[in-house]
């Protein structure tokens, strides 16, 4: 009778999880997993050990695609726009900076309290002098990232990573009408690759750049060119990190993407922004009609938009290094372009690159 009474509560209340707790646990677990995977791959690369290619089977791809990544990405986008309390901003952003190796000394605003939400932090601008644009070479990197693959396009197949390819026609979609592109008509019997090459003696080249979550998320014009057409493919939002790119064939053809096509001084030129998990939002600054990751879409569909009109016979001119668009998290940029046979890449597969640095030249 002299014992103190204990105040009890229902078990459900004691162990009730708050959304914030779930977010912290999930985000922390994912961050730790990514840190481990990146460390493991870096160690293998330092030892000169190639990670063997092991492609996913059809049922594995179907199972992965059944995950509601589009819905999760929209939810993540909404969460990113929630304004954080001032006292919480530095701890949250500091964890992200440590996990993904962000260099805040390059940011135009280094004060973490300035960024009201994660979305603003992801889309942070750089100091003007942080990324000098190479004036010597004809093609520069449109973004920060890692070079996954580059070289000539052969047999209408493009390598997303070494040993894993995807179809050029599936990726870009059917040939755009010559009236819009203003290119010479290729003979109908030619392959899709040959139809893209407009000048005799030229070849088709490609370059794949992977943007990690810690990279600068804006992308820029890689050369002086004119954008005449946009094609938007709604699709899945599977991860595009190098490990998944080695596992799923034609990964970039499954995912949502925005293909910008036009021409430069040597002929055909295209830049494709590929979406990924939590990167449903792809923004092109001069294209206000583009809306990515919509709730509903038809499988295998795409929609076209021409920038050539009665008032604009040329399209959208872009200067090398000019702001072009942005992701809300890391993703992938794919360049496919026509150039003379003596075009040379100044790259190594797997190397880190920054926006403004040279990709290649004649």
Short mmCIF file of N, CA, C and O in Angstrom, two decimals, residues 182-294:
data_model
loop_
_atom_site.label_atom_id
_atom_site.label_comp_id
_atom_site.label_asym_id
_atom_site.label_seq_id
_atom_site.Cartn_x
_atom_site.Cartn_y
_atom_site.Cartn_z
N UNK A 182 14.43 20.91 -90.19
CA UNK A 182 15.10 21.64 -91.28
C UNK A 182 16.40 20.97 -91.69
O UNK A 182 17.39 21.61 -92.01
N UNK A 183 16.39 19.63 -91.65
CA UNK A 183 17.56 18.86 -92.08
C UNK A 183 17.25 18.23 -93.43
O UNK A 183 16.10 18.06 -93.83
N UNK A 184 18.30 17.84 -94.11
CA UNK A 184 18.13 17.18 -95.40
C UNK A 184 17.46 15.83 -95.21
O UNK A 184 17.67 15.15 -94.21
N UNK A 185 16.63 15.44 -96.17
CA UNK A 185 15.90 14.19 -96.07
C UNK A 185 16.84 13.02 -96.33
O UNK A 185 17.51 12.93 -97.35
N UNK A 186 16.88 12.09 -95.36
CA UNK A 186 17.70 10.90 -95.52
C UNK A 186 16.89 9.84 -96.27
O UNK A 186 15.66 9.79 -96.15
N UNK A 187 17.55 8.98 -97.06
CA UNK A 187 16.83 7.93 -97.76
C UNK A 187 16.06 7.06 -96.78
O UNK A 187 16.55 6.72 -95.70
N UNK A 188 14.80 6.71 -97.08
CA UNK A 188 13.95 5.96 -96.15
C UNK A 188 14.52 4.59 -95.78
O UNK A 188 14.19 4.04 -94.74
N UNK A 189 15.38 4.03 -96.61
CA UNK A 189 15.94 2.71 -96.32
C UNK A 189 17.04 2.73 -95.29
O UNK A 189 17.45 1.68 -94.80
N UNK A 190 17.57 3.88 -94.97
CA UNK A 190 18.68 3.98 -94.02
C UNK A 190 18.22 3.65 -92.61
O UNK A 190 17.05 3.77 -92.26
N UNK A 191 19.18 3.26 -91.77
CA UNK A 191 18.88 2.98 -90.36
C UNK A 191 18.55 4.28 -89.64
O UNK A 191 18.83 5.37 -90.13
N UNK A 192 17.97 4.15 -88.45
CA UNK A 192 17.62 5.33 -87.66
C UNK A 192 18.87 6.16 -87.37
O UNK A 192 18.83 7.38 -87.43
N UNK A 193 19.97 5.51 -87.08
CA UNK A 193 21.23 6.22 -86.81
C UNK A 193 21.68 7.01 -88.03
O UNK A 193 22.08 8.18 -87.91
N UNK A 194 21.61 6.41 -89.20
CA UNK A 194 22.04 7.09 -90.43
C UNK A 194 21.13 8.26 -90.77
O UNK A 194 21.58 9.25 -91.34
N UNK A 195 19.86 8.17 -90.39
CA UNK A 195 18.93 9.27 -90.67
C UNK A 195 19.25 10.50 -89.83
O UNK A 195 18.95 11.63 -90.23
N UNK A 196 19.86 10.30 -88.66
CA UNK A 196 20.21 11.43 -87.81
C UNK A 196 21.44 12.17 -88.32
O UNK A 196 21.61 13.36 -88.05
N UNK A 197 22.31 11.46 -89.02
CA UNK A 197 23.54 12.08 -89.54
C UNK A 197 23.19 12.82 -90.82
O UNK A 197 22.77 12.23 -91.81
N UNK A 198 23.39 14.12 -90.80
CA UNK A 198 22.93 14.96 -91.92
C UNK A 198 24.03 15.36 -92.89
O UNK A 198 23.75 15.83 -93.97
N UNK A 199 25.29 15.19 -92.48
CA UNK A 199 26.39 15.63 -93.34
C UNK A 199 27.32 14.45 -93.63
O UNK A 199 27.66 13.68 -92.73
N UNK A 200 27.71 14.36 -94.88
CA UNK A 200 28.57 13.26 -95.30
C UNK A 200 29.92 13.31 -94.58
O UNK A 200 30.51 14.37 -94.41
N UNK A 201 30.36 12.15 -94.11
CA UNK A 201 31.64 12.07 -93.42
C UNK A 201 31.52 12.23 -91.91
O UNK A 201 32.51 12.06 -91.19
N UNK A 202 30.34 12.56 -91.41
CA UNK A 202 30.15 12.71 -89.97
C UNK A 202 29.81 11.38 -89.29
O UNK A 202 29.39 10.44 -89.95
N UNK A 203 29.97 11.36 -87.98
CA UNK A 203 29.59 10.21 -87.15
C UNK A 203 28.67 10.70 -86.04
O UNK A 203 28.57 11.89 -85.75
N UNK A 204 28.01 9.74 -85.38
CA UNK A 204 27.14 10.06 -84.25
C UNK A 204 27.86 9.69 -82.96
O UNK A 204 28.41 8.58 -82.85
N UNK A 205 27.88 10.60 -82.01
CA UNK A 205 28.59 10.40 -80.74
C UNK A 205 27.62 10.52 -79.57
O UNK A 205 26.53 11.10 -79.71
N UNK A 206 28.03 9.99 -78.43
CA UNK A 206 27.19 10.08 -77.24
C UNK A 206 28.05 10.27 -76.00
O UNK A 206 29.24 9.93 -75.98
N UNK A 207 27.44 10.80 -74.94
CA UNK A 207 28.11 10.96 -73.66
C UNK A 207 27.05 10.91 -72.57
O UNK A 207 26.01 11.58 -72.67
N UNK A 208 27.30 10.11 -71.52
CA UNK A 208 26.34 9.94 -70.42
C UNK A 208 26.97 10.48 -69.14
O UNK A 208 28.06 10.04 -68.75
N UNK A 209 26.29 11.41 -68.47
CA UNK A 209 26.79 12.03 -67.24
C UNK A 209 25.78 11.78 -66.12
O UNK A 209 24.61 12.16 -66.23
N UNK A 210 26.24 11.15 -65.05
CA UNK A 210 25.39 10.86 -63.90
C UNK A 210 25.58 11.92 -62.83
O UNK A 210 26.70 12.18 -62.39
N UNK A 211 24.48 12.55 -62.41
CA UNK A 211 24.51 13.56 -61.35
C UNK A 211 24.15 12.89 -60.03
O UNK A 211 23.02 12.41 -59.87
N UNK A 212 25.08 12.85 -59.10
CA UNK A 212 24.83 12.29 -57.78
C UNK A 212 24.01 13.28 -56.95
O UNK A 212 23.96 14.48 -57.27
N UNK A 213 23.35 12.82 -55.88
CA UNK A 213 22.54 13.72 -55.06
C UNK A 213 23.30 14.92 -54.51
O UNK A 213 22.71 15.97 -54.26
N UNK A 214 24.61 14.79 -54.32
CA UNK A 214 25.38 15.90 -53.77
C UNK A 214 25.88 16.88 -54.80
O UNK A 214 26.46 17.91 -54.45
N UNK A 215 25.66 16.60 -56.09
CA UNK A 215 26.15 17.47 -57.15
C UNK A 215 25.27 18.71 -57.32
O UNK A 215 24.12 18.76 -56.86
N UNK A 216 25.81 19.69 -58.00
CA UNK A 216 25.08 20.89 -58.43
C UNK A 216 23.98 20.44 -59.38
O UNK A 216 24.24 19.72 -60.35
N UNK A 217 22.73 20.83 -59.13
CA UNK A 217 21.59 20.22 -59.81
C UNK A 217 21.11 20.95 -61.06
O UNK A 217 20.21 20.47 -61.74
N UNK A 218 21.67 22.10 -61.37
CA UNK A 218 21.30 22.79 -62.61
C UNK A 218 22.12 22.23 -63.76
O UNK A 218 23.22 21.72 -63.57
N UNK A 219 21.58 22.33 -64.97
CA UNK A 219 22.37 21.96 -66.15
C UNK A 219 22.29 23.08 -67.17
O UNK A 219 21.35 23.87 -67.20
N UNK A 220 23.33 23.14 -68.02
CA UNK A 220 23.55 24.27 -68.91
C UNK A 220 23.72 23.78 -70.35
O UNK A 220 23.86 22.58 -70.61
N UNK A 221 23.77 24.72 -71.25
CA UNK A 221 23.97 24.38 -72.66
C UNK A 221 25.41 23.90 -72.87
O UNK A 221 26.36 24.59 -72.50
N UNK A 222 25.61 22.72 -73.48
CA UNK A 222 26.96 22.19 -73.68
C UNK A 222 27.71 22.79 -74.86
O UNK A 222 28.91 22.58 -75.00
N UNK A 223 27.02 23.54 -75.71
CA UNK A 223 27.66 24.13 -76.88
C UNK A 223 26.75 25.24 -77.43
O UNK A 223 25.67 25.48 -76.89
N UNK A 224 27.18 25.90 -78.48
CA UNK A 224 26.32 26.85 -79.19
C UNK A 224 25.42 26.05 -80.14
O UNK A 224 25.92 25.41 -81.06
N UNK A 225 24.12 26.07 -79.89
CA UNK A 225 23.21 25.31 -80.74
C UNK A 225 21.82 25.93 -80.70
O UNK A 225 21.57 26.86 -79.93
N UNK A 226 20.93 25.41 -81.53
CA UNK A 226 19.55 25.90 -81.59
C UNK A 226 18.61 24.74 -81.28
O UNK A 226 18.66 23.70 -81.94
N UNK A 227 17.76 24.92 -80.28
CA UNK A 227 16.79 23.89 -79.88
C UNK A 227 15.51 24.12 -80.67
O UNK A 227 14.89 25.18 -80.58
N UNK A 228 15.11 23.14 -81.46
CA UNK A 228 13.92 23.29 -82.29
C UNK A 228 12.75 22.43 -81.83
O UNK A 228 11.61 22.66 -82.24
N UNK A 229 13.02 21.43 -80.97
CA UNK A 229 11.95 20.47 -80.64
C UNK A 229 12.15 19.91 -79.25
O UNK A 229 13.28 19.70 -78.80
N UNK A 230 11.03 19.66 -78.56
CA UNK A 230 11.06 18.98 -77.26
C UNK A 230 10.12 17.77 -77.30
O UNK A 230 9.00 17.87 -77.76
N UNK A 231 10.62 16.65 -76.84
CA UNK A 231 9.79 15.44 -76.73
C UNK A 231 9.83 14.95 -75.30
O UNK A 231 10.90 14.70 -74.75
N UNK A 232 8.66 14.81 -74.69
CA UNK A 232 8.56 14.39 -73.28
C UNK A 232 7.99 12.97 -73.22
O UNK A 232 6.91 12.71 -73.71
N UNK A 233 8.77 12.07 -72.61
CA UNK A 233 8.34 10.71 -72.38
C UNK A 233 7.96 10.52 -70.91
O UNK A 233 8.83 10.47 -70.05
N UNK A 234 6.67 10.44 -70.57
CA UNK A 234 6.33 10.02 -69.21
C UNK A 234 6.75 8.55 -69.05
O UNK A 234 6.74 7.79 -70.01
N UNK A 235 7.11 8.16 -67.86
CA UNK A 235 7.54 6.78 -67.67
C UNK A 235 7.84 6.49 -66.22
O UNK A 235 7.40 7.21 -65.31
N UNK A 236 8.59 5.42 -65.99
CA UNK A 236 8.95 5.04 -64.64
C UNK A 236 9.96 6.04 -64.07
O UNK A 236 10.53 6.85 -64.80
N UNK A 237 10.18 5.94 -62.77
CA UNK A 237 11.19 6.77 -62.12
C UNK A 237 12.08 5.87 -61.28
O UNK A 237 12.18 6.01 -60.06
N UNK A 238 12.73 4.93 -61.97
CA UNK A 238 13.67 4.04 -61.28
C UNK A 238 14.98 4.78 -61.02
O UNK A 238 15.30 5.76 -61.70
N UNK A 239 15.73 4.29 -60.08
CA UNK A 239 17.03 4.89 -59.78
C UNK A 239 17.95 4.76 -60.99
O UNK A 239 17.90 3.77 -61.72
N UNK A 240 18.78 5.78 -61.21
CA UNK A 240 19.72 5.75 -62.33
C UNK A 240 21.17 5.74 -61.84
O UNK A 240 22.08 6.03 -62.61
N UNK A 241 21.39 5.39 -60.56
CA UNK A 241 22.78 5.35 -60.09
C UNK A 241 23.53 4.25 -60.84
O UNK A 241 22.92 3.32 -61.39
N UNK A 242 24.85 4.33 -60.93
CA UNK A 242 25.62 3.40 -61.76
C UNK A 242 25.35 1.92 -61.47
O UNK A 242 25.38 1.09 -62.38
N UNK A 243 25.06 1.58 -60.21
CA UNK A 243 24.77 0.18 -59.88
C UNK A 243 23.52 -0.32 -60.57
O UNK A 243 23.50 -1.43 -61.11
N UNK A 244 22.46 0.50 -60.58
CA UNK A 244 21.22 0.11 -61.25
C UNK A 244 21.40 0.15 -62.77
O UNK A 244 20.84 -0.67 -63.49
N UNK A 245 22.19 1.11 -63.27
CA UNK A 245 22.45 1.20 -64.71
C UNK A 245 23.17 -0.04 -65.22
O UNK A 245 23.02 -0.43 -66.39
N UNK A 246 23.97 -0.68 -64.37
CA UNK A 246 24.63 -1.94 -64.75
C UNK A 246 23.67 -3.12 -64.69
O UNK A 246 23.95 -4.18 -65.24
N UNK A 247 22.57 -2.96 -63.98
CA UNK A 247 21.66 -4.07 -63.71
C UNK A 247 20.49 -4.14 -64.67
O UNK A 247 20.06 -5.23 -65.07
N UNK A 248 19.94 -2.98 -65.07
CA UNK A 248 18.74 -2.95 -65.91
C UNK A 248 19.07 -2.46 -67.31
O UNK A 248 19.49 -1.32 -67.50
N UNK A 249 18.90 -3.32 -68.29
CA UNK A 249 19.13 -2.96 -69.68
C UNK A 249 18.05 -1.98 -70.12
O UNK A 249 16.89 -2.11 -69.74
N UNK A 250 18.43 -1.00 -70.92
CA UNK A 250 17.53 0.03 -71.42
C UNK A 250 16.83 0.79 -70.28
O UNK A 250 15.67 1.19 -70.39
N UNK A 251 17.56 0.98 -69.19
CA UNK A 251 17.02 1.73 -68.05
C UNK A 251 16.54 3.11 -68.47
O UNK A 251 15.45 3.54 -68.08
N UNK A 252 17.34 3.81 -69.28
CA UNK A 252 16.99 5.18 -69.66
C UNK A 252 15.75 5.21 -70.55
O UNK A 252 15.06 6.24 -70.62
N UNK A 253 15.46 4.10 -71.25
CA UNK A 253 14.26 4.04 -72.09
C UNK A 253 13.00 3.79 -71.25
O UNK A 253 11.89 4.11 -71.68
N UNK A 254 13.16 3.19 -70.08
CA UNK A 254 12.02 2.96 -69.18
C UNK A 254 11.64 4.24 -68.45
O UNK A 254 10.46 4.47 -68.17
N UNK A 255 12.62 5.06 -68.12
CA UNK A 255 12.38 6.20 -67.23
C UNK A 255 11.80 7.42 -67.96
O UNK A 255 12.00 7.59 -69.17
N UNK A 256 11.15 8.27 -67.18
CA UNK A 256 10.67 9.54 -67.71
C UNK A 256 11.86 10.38 -68.16
O UNK A 256 12.91 10.40 -67.50
N UNK A 257 11.70 11.09 -69.27
CA UNK A 257 12.81 11.88 -69.80
C UNK A 257 12.28 12.99 -70.70
O UNK A 257 11.17 12.91 -71.24
N UNK A 258 13.10 14.02 -70.85
CA UNK A 258 12.79 15.14 -71.73
C UNK A 258 13.92 15.25 -72.74
O UNK A 258 15.07 15.46 -72.38
N UNK A 259 13.58 15.07 -74.02
CA UNK A 259 14.57 15.09 -75.10
C UNK A 259 14.48 16.43 -75.83
O UNK A 259 13.44 16.77 -76.40
N UNK A 260 15.57 17.19 -75.81
CA UNK A 260 15.66 18.43 -76.58
C UNK A 260 16.52 18.14 -77.80
O UNK A 260 17.64 17.64 -77.68
N UNK A 261 16.00 18.44 -78.99
CA UNK A 261 16.74 18.20 -80.22
C UNK A 261 16.83 19.48 -81.04
O UNK A 261 15.98 20.37 -80.94
N UNK A 262 17.88 19.56 -81.81
CA UNK A 262 18.11 20.73 -82.66
C UNK A 262 19.35 20.52 -83.49
O UNK A 262 19.68 19.39 -83.87
N UNK A 263 20.06 21.58 -83.75
CA UNK A 263 21.27 21.45 -84.56
C UNK A 263 22.33 22.43 -84.09
O UNK A 263 22.04 23.45 -83.47
N UNK A 264 23.59 22.06 -84.35
CA UNK A 264 24.72 22.94 -84.11
C UNK A 264 25.51 23.03 -85.41
O UNK A 264 25.04 22.56 -86.45
N UNK A 265 26.67 23.59 -85.37
CA UNK A 265 27.40 23.88 -86.61
C UNK A 265 27.76 22.63 -87.39
O UNK A 265 28.04 22.70 -88.60
N UNK A 266 27.75 21.45 -86.73
CA UNK A 266 28.12 20.21 -87.41
C UNK A 266 26.93 19.32 -87.72
O UNK A 266 27.11 18.20 -88.20
N UNK A 267 25.69 19.79 -87.42
CA UNK A 267 24.50 18.99 -87.73
C UNK A 267 23.64 18.71 -86.51
O UNK A 267 23.42 19.59 -85.66
N UNK A 268 23.16 17.47 -86.41
CA UNK A 268 22.22 17.09 -85.35
C UNK A 268 22.84 17.20 -83.96
O UNK A 268 24.00 16.84 -83.75
N UNK A 269 22.03 17.67 -83.00
CA UNK A 269 22.48 17.75 -81.60
C UNK A 269 21.28 17.54 -80.69
O UNK A 269 20.20 18.07 -80.95
N UNK A 270 21.46 16.75 -79.63
CA UNK A 270 20.38 16.53 -78.68
C UNK A 270 20.92 16.44 -77.26
O UNK A 270 22.04 15.97 -77.03
N UNK A 271 20.11 16.92 -76.33
CA UNK A 271 20.38 16.79 -74.89
C UNK A 271 19.14 16.21 -74.24
O UNK A 271 18.03 16.73 -74.43
N UNK A 272 19.31 15.13 -73.47
CA UNK A 272 18.19 14.48 -72.81
C UNK A 272 18.39 14.49 -71.31
O UNK A 272 19.44 14.05 -70.81
N UNK A 273 17.39 15.01 -70.59
CA UNK A 273 17.39 14.98 -69.12
C UNK A 273 16.54 13.78 -68.69
O UNK A 273 15.35 13.72 -69.01
N UNK A 274 17.18 12.83 -68.01
CA UNK A 274 16.50 11.59 -67.60
C UNK A 274 16.09 11.70 -66.14
O UNK A 274 16.92 11.99 -65.28
N UNK A 275 14.82 11.45 -65.86
CA UNK A 275 14.32 11.48 -64.49
C UNK A 275 14.70 10.21 -63.73
O UNK A 275 15.13 9.22 -64.32
N UNK A 276 14.55 10.25 -62.42
CA UNK A 276 14.87 9.11 -61.57
C UNK A 276 14.02 9.18 -60.32
O UNK A 276 13.21 10.09 -60.14
N UNK A 277 14.19 8.20 -59.43
CA UNK A 277 13.44 8.18 -58.18
C UNK A 277 13.67 9.49 -57.42
O UNK A 277 14.81 9.92 -57.25
N UNK A 278 12.58 10.10 -56.98
CA UNK A 278 12.61 11.38 -56.28
C UNK A 278 13.04 12.54 -57.17
O UNK A 278 13.33 13.62 -56.68
N UNK A 279 13.13 12.29 -58.48
CA UNK A 279 13.49 13.36 -59.42
C UNK A 279 12.41 13.43 -60.50
O UNK A 279 12.70 13.44 -61.68
N UNK A 280 11.15 13.44 -60.07
CA UNK A 280 10.07 13.53 -61.04
C UNK A 280 10.00 14.89 -61.68
O UNK A 280 9.41 15.04 -62.75
N UNK A 281 10.61 15.88 -61.05
CA UNK A 281 10.53 17.24 -61.57
C UNK A 281 11.74 17.57 -62.42
O UNK A 281 12.86 17.66 -61.92
N UNK A 282 11.52 17.73 -63.73
CA UNK A 282 12.56 18.19 -64.66
C UNK A 282 12.07 19.52 -65.22
O UNK A 282 10.98 19.60 -65.79
N UNK A 283 12.86 20.55 -65.05
CA UNK A 283 12.44 21.88 -65.49
C UNK A 283 13.36 22.38 -66.60
O UNK A 283 14.58 22.29 -66.48
N UNK A 284 12.76 22.86 -67.67
CA UNK A 284 13.48 23.54 -68.76
C UNK A 284 13.06 25.00 -68.70
O UNK A 284 11.87 25.33 -68.81
N UNK A 285 14.02 25.89 -68.51
CA UNK A 285 13.70 27.28 -68.22
C UNK A 285 12.87 27.97 -69.28
O UNK A 285 11.98 28.77 -68.98
N UNK A 286 13.12 27.68 -70.56
CA UNK A 286 12.41 28.40 -71.61
C UNK A 286 11.13 27.68 -72.04
O UNK A 286 10.43 28.12 -72.95
N UNK A 287 10.80 26.55 -71.39
CA UNK A 287 9.63 25.75 -71.77
C UNK A 287 8.61 25.74 -70.63
O UNK A 287 8.63 24.87 -69.77
N UNK A 288 7.71 26.71 -70.63
CA UNK A 288 6.72 26.84 -69.57
C UNK A 288 5.60 25.81 -69.69
O UNK A 288 4.85 25.60 -68.74
N UNK A 289 5.46 25.17 -70.84
CA UNK A 289 4.39 24.19 -71.05
C UNK A 289 4.76 22.79 -70.57
O UNK A 289 3.91 21.90 -70.55
N UNK A 290 6.01 22.59 -70.20
CA UNK A 290 6.47 21.26 -69.78
C UNK A 290 6.07 20.99 -68.33
O UNK A 290 6.37 21.78 -67.43
N UNK A 291 5.40 19.85 -68.10
CA UNK A 291 5.02 19.42 -66.75
C UNK A 291 5.34 17.93 -66.62
O UNK A 291 4.71 17.09 -67.29
N UNK A 292 6.30 17.60 -65.79
CA UNK A 292 6.74 16.22 -65.65
C UNK A 292 6.12 15.56 -64.42
O UNK A 292 5.63 16.24 -63.52
N UNK A 293 6.14 14.22 -64.41
CA UNK A 293 5.61 13.40 -63.33
C UNK A 293 4.16 13.74 -63.01
O UNK A 293 3.80 13.98 -61.87
N UNK A 294 3.33 13.75 -64.03
CA UNK A 294 1.89 13.96 -63.82
C UNK A 294 1.28 12.67 -63.27
O UNK A 294 1.82 11.57 -63.50
#
